[in-house]
Each structure stands twice: as C-alpha cells, then as structure tokens.
Coordinates of C-alpha atoms in Angstrom, one line a residue:
X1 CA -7.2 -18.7 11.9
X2 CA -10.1 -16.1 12.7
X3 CA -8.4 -12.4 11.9
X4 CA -11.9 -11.0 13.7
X5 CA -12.6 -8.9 10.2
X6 CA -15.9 -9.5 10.2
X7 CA -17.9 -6.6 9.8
X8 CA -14.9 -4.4 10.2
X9 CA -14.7 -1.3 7.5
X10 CA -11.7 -1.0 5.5
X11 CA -10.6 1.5 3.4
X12 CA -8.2 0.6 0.7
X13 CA -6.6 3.4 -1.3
X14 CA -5.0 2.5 -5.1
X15 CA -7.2 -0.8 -4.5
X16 CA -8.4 -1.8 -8.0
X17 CA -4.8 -3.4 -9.3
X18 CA -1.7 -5.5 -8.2
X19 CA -1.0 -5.1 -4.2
X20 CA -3.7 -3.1 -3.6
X21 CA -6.2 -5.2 -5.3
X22 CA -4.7 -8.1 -3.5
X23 CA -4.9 -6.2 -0.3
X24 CA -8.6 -5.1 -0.8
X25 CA -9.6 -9.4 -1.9
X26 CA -8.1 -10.5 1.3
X27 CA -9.6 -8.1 3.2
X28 CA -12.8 -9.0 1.7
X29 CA -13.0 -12.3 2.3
X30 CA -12.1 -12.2 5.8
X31 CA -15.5 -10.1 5.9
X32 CA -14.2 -7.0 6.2
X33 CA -16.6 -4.0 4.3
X34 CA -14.4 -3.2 1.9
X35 CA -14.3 0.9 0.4
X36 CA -11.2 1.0 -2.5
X37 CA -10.1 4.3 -3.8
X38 CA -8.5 4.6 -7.2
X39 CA -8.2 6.3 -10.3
X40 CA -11.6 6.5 -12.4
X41 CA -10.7 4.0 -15.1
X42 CA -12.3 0.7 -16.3
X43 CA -10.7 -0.9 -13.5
X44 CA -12.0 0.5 -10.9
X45 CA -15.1 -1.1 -11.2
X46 CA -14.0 -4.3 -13.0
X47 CA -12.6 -5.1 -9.7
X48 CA -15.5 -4.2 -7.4
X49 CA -17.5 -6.8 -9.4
X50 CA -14.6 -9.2 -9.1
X51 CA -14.4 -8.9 -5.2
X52 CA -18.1 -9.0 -5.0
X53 CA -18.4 -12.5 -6.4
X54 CA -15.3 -14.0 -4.8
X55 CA -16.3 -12.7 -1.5
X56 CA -19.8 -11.9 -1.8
X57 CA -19.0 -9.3 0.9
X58 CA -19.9 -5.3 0.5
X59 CA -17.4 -3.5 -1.8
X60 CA -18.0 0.2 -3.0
X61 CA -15.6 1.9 -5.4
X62 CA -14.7 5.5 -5.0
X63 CA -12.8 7.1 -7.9
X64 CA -9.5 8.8 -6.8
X65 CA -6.6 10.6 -7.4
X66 CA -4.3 10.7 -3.9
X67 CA -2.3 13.1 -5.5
X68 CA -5.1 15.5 -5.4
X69 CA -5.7 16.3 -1.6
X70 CA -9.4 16.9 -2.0
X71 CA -10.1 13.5 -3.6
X72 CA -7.5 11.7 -1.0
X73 CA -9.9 13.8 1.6
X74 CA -13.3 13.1 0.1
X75 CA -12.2 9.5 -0.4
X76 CA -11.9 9.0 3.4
X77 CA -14.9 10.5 4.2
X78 CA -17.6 9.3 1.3
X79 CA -16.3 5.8 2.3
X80 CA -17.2 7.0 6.3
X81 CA -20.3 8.5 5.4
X82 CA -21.3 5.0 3.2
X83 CA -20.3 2.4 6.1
X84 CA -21.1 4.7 8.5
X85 CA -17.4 4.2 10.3
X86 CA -14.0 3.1 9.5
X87 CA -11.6 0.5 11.3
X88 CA -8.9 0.1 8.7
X89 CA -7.2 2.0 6.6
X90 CA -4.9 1.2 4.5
X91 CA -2.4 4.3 2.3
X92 CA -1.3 3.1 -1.0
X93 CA -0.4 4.7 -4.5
X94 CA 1.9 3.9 -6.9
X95 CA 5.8 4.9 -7.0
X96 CA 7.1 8.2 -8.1
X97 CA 8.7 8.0 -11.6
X98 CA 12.9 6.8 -11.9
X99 CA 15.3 9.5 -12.7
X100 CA 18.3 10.6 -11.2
X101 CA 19.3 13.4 -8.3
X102 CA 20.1 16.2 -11.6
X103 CA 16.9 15.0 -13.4
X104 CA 14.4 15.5 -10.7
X105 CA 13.3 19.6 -10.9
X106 CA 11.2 20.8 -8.0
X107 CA 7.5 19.7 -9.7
X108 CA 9.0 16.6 -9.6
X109 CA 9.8 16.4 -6.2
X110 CA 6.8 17.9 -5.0
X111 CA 4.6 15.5 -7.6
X112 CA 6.5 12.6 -5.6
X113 CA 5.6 13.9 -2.0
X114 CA 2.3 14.4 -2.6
X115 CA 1.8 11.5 -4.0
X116 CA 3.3 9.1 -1.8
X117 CA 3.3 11.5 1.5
X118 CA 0.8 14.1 2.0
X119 CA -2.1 11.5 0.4
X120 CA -0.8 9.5 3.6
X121 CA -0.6 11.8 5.8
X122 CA -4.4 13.7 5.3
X123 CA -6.5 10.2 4.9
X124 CA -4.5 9.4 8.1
X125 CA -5.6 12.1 9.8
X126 CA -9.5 12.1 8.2
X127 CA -9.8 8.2 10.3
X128 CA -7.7 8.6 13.3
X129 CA -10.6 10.9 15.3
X130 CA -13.2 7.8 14.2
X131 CA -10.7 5.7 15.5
X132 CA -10.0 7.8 18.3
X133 CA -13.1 7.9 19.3
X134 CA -13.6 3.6 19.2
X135 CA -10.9 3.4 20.8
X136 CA -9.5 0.4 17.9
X137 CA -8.1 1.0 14.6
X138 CA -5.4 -0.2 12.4
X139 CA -3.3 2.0 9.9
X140 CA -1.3 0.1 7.5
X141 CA 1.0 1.7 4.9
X142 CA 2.6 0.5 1.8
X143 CA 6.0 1.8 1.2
X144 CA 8.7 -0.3 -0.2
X145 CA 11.8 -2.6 0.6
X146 CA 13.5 1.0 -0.6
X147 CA 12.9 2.0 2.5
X148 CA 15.3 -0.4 4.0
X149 CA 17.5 -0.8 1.5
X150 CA 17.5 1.8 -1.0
X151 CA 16.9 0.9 -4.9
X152 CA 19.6 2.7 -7.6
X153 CA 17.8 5.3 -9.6
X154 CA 14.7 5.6 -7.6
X155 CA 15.9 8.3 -5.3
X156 CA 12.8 10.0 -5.2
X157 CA 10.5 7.1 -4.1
X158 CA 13.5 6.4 -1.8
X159 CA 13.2 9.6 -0.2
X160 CA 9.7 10.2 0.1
X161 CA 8.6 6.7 1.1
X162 CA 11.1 7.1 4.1
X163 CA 9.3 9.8 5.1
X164 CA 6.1 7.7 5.6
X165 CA 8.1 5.5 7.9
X166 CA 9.1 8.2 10.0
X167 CA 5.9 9.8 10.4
X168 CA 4.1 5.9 11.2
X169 CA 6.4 5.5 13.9
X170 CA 6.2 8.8 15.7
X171 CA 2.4 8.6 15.0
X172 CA 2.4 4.8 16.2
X173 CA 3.6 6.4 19.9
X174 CA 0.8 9.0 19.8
X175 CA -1.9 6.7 19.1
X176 CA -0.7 3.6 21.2
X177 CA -3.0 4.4 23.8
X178 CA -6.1 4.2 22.0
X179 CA -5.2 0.3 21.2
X180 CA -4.6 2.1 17.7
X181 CA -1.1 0.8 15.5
X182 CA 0.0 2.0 12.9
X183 CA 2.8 -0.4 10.4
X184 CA 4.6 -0.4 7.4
X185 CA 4.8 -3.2 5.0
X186 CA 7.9 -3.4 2.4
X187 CA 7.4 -5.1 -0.4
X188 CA 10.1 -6.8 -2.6
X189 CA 9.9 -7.9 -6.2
X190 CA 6.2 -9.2 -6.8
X191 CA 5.0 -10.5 -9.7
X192 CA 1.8 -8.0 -10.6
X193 CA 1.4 -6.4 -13.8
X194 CA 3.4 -3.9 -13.2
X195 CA 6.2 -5.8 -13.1
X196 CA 5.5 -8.0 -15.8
X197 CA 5.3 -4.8 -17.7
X198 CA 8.3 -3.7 -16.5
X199 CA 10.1 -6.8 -17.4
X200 CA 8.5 -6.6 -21.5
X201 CA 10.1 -2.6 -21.4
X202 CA 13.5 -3.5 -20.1
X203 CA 13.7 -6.6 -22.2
X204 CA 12.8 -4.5 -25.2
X205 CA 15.3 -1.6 -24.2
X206 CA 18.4 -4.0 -23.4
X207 CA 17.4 -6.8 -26.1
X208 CA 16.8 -9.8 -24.1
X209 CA 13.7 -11.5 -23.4
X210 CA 11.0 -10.8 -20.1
X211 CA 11.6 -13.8 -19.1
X212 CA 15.8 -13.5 -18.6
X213 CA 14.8 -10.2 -16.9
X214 CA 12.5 -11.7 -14.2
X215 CA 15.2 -14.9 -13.8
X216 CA 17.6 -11.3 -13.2
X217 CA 14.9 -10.6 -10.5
X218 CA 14.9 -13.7 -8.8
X219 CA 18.3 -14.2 -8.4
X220 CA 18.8 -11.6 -6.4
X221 CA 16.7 -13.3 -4.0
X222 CA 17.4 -16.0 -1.5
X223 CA 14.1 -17.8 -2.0
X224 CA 15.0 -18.0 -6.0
X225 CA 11.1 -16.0 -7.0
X226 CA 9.1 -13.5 -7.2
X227 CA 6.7 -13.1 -4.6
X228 CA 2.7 -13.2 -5.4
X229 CA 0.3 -10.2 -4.8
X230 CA -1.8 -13.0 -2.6
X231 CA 1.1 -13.5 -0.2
X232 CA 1.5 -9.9 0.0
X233 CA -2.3 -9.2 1.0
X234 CA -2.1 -12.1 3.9
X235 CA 0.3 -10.0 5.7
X236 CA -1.7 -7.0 5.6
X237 CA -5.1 -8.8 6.4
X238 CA -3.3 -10.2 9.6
X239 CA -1.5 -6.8 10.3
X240 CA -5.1 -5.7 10.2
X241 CA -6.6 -8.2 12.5
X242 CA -7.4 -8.6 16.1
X243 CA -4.2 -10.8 17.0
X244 CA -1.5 -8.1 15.9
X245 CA -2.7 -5.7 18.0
X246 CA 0.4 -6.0 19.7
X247 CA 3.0 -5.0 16.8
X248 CA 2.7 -1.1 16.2
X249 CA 5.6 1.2 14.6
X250 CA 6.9 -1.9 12.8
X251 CA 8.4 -2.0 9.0
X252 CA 7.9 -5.6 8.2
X253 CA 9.8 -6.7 4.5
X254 CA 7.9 -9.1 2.8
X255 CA 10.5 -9.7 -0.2
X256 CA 12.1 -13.4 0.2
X257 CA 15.0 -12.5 2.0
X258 CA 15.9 -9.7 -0.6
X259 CA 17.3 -7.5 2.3
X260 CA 20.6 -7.9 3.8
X261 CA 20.7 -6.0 6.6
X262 CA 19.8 -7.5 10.2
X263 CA 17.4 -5.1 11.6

C-alpha cells in the first residue's frame, strides 16, 4: 500500500531509540523527510546514519531535551527552518519514573508533566499554524496502554499521559476542519531495550532470570508475546498517511489484546 509519504516532513521527537526510533525508520522509508529530536548522546547520531542507509531518505538529528521548553520549542522550529515546512509530527518522550501517590513530592510531579505534557503541548502548537496554513497535517502522540487501563505503581505516567489524551481530542475538534487529526497510539509491552533492561533489573531484584520475567509479560497477553518496535512504527506510519485521514481524536491500543475493556 502507498501511505502518500513521499516527500512529506516529519518530525519525530525521542526518535533515536526503541518506539521512537522505530517510528522515525518507518517513516523514512515510506519517504517521508525525517527530523528526530533526542537527547545529545551517541545515539542520536548512530541512528541518523542507520536510517540514512536503510532508507537512503533525508534524516537530520536535532539534540533535545522535551523537558526543557526552549529545546522542545527550538526543536520544532530548527527542523521547520531545515525542511522548510512540517506535515507530521509526532510527541514522544520517555515515561516518568515509578513510585507511589506518598513518594511523588511536587518536583516530581511537575518533572512528569513537563515531560510528558507541556513538551506535547508547545511542539503542538509550534506546527499547527504551518499546518493550518496547508490546510493538511497529522499529529500523532505516544502515550501508553496506561491510558486505558491504568498500570500499578506508575500513577504519575498514568496521570499525566491521560492528560495528553484529553487535550488530542478537544484539539482533534478544533483542527478538524483544516483536514488536520490528531491520535493517540497506546502501546503495550514491546520488546525494546528498555524493556529488556527492565526485565535483567527485576530479575536481578526478585532472583529469577529475564527470561521468566518476559514469559510473566507475555502471559498476560492474549496473543502469548511481546510486541516488536517494527509493528508499533506501522501503525503510526499509516496513522500518518493519506488513507487515515478519516480517523481523528482516536486512542488506538496496539498491545495484543492486553486490554480488557470494550471501548
């Protein structure tokens, strides 16, 4: 299937490892231009390289903290000022730390909604008059199956990527009639990295092995795995594309059936 990416510009925030990086490939070798924004690390540009040769499409990196709203800001608009526009974007950072209700102090709290809400909500709003303006755009945002079915002892990430869910479907309404949508995708378990990494610390702390914890994992879902990162960044790519221009204000679980509820 044709997703009409070609020559579309898409700007990938926390683009340089597991989902994101997934997200940001896909997008690339649909031919989308491809701008990621994450941390300044060795990865960063590892994985520039790594998309360039796969897709040999046009991938800049810009480094970025979204915590930070000057660099969630100047990340928008460097990317804009390289490609000259922007038809995609998609918000992405990684999840606020686990702790209980009692162990979370204000920093905390506010740490979390930056990280995960206002670096949302000010790229959002650096594209949308581009996009306005075009008359086409796509906002995409990666939140969590959390969002739909909350996860024990991540109440912040809980809380705050809710949030994002409420604000992309009151901001879906305002922006419908500029053919622009705006979505949520929900991820389930996924085998990146991080969650191999995940799986060596809580096999460590409780004595086991990794691979009993990710058999833990997959039980819990009805498909018996853990998704891959390359399933997760088909569903964005098409979300992205010219035939979903139909499905705006959605939350769409990609997670195996992990959910239980019916809507």
């Amino acid at each position: 299937m044709d997703l009409g990416l070609k020559g579309k510009v898409a700007l990938v925030a926390g683009g340089s490892q597991g989902l994101g990086k997934a997200v940001a490939v896909r997008l690339s070798v649909e031919g989308a231009k491809v701008a990621i924004g994450a941390l300044d690390d060795a990865e960063l540009p590892k994985t520039v390289e790594e998309i360039k040769v796969l897709s040999e499409g046009e991938v800049i990196g810009i480094p970025t903290d979204v915590s930070v709203a000057e660099q969630a800001r100047n990340f928008v608009r460097q990317a804009m000022e390289h490609f000259g526009t922007a038809d995609i974007l998609v918000n992405n950072a990684g999840g606020p730390p686990s702790r209980t209700f009692l162990e979370i102090d204000d920093d905390l709290w506010q740490q979390g909604v930056r990280l995960n809400l206002m670096s949302a909500i000010i790229m959002t709003r650096e594209v949308l008059p581009v996009m306005m303006e075009k008359r086409w755009g796509r906002i995409i945002n990666m939140t969590s199956i959390s969002v739909k079915q909350p996860i024990d002892g991540l109440i912040l990430s809980n809380t705050v990527r809710s949030a994002v869910v409420g604000l992309a479907k009151t901001l879906s309404n305002e922006m419908a009639p500029y053919n622009i949508t705006v979505n949520n995708v929900c991820p389930g378990y996924t085998m990146t990295e991080r969650v191999r990494s995940l799986s060596r610390f809580l096999a460590e702390r409780d004595g086991t092995t990794p691979e009993a914890v990710i058999r833990g994992w997959e039980s819990q879902v009805p498909m018996g795995r853990l998704g891959t990162p390359e399933e997760f960044g088909a569903l964005v790519a098409f979300l992205a594309s010219e035939q979903a221009g139909y499905i705006t204000g959605a939350s769409i679980q990609i997670d195996g059936g992990y959910y239980k509820g019916i809507m």
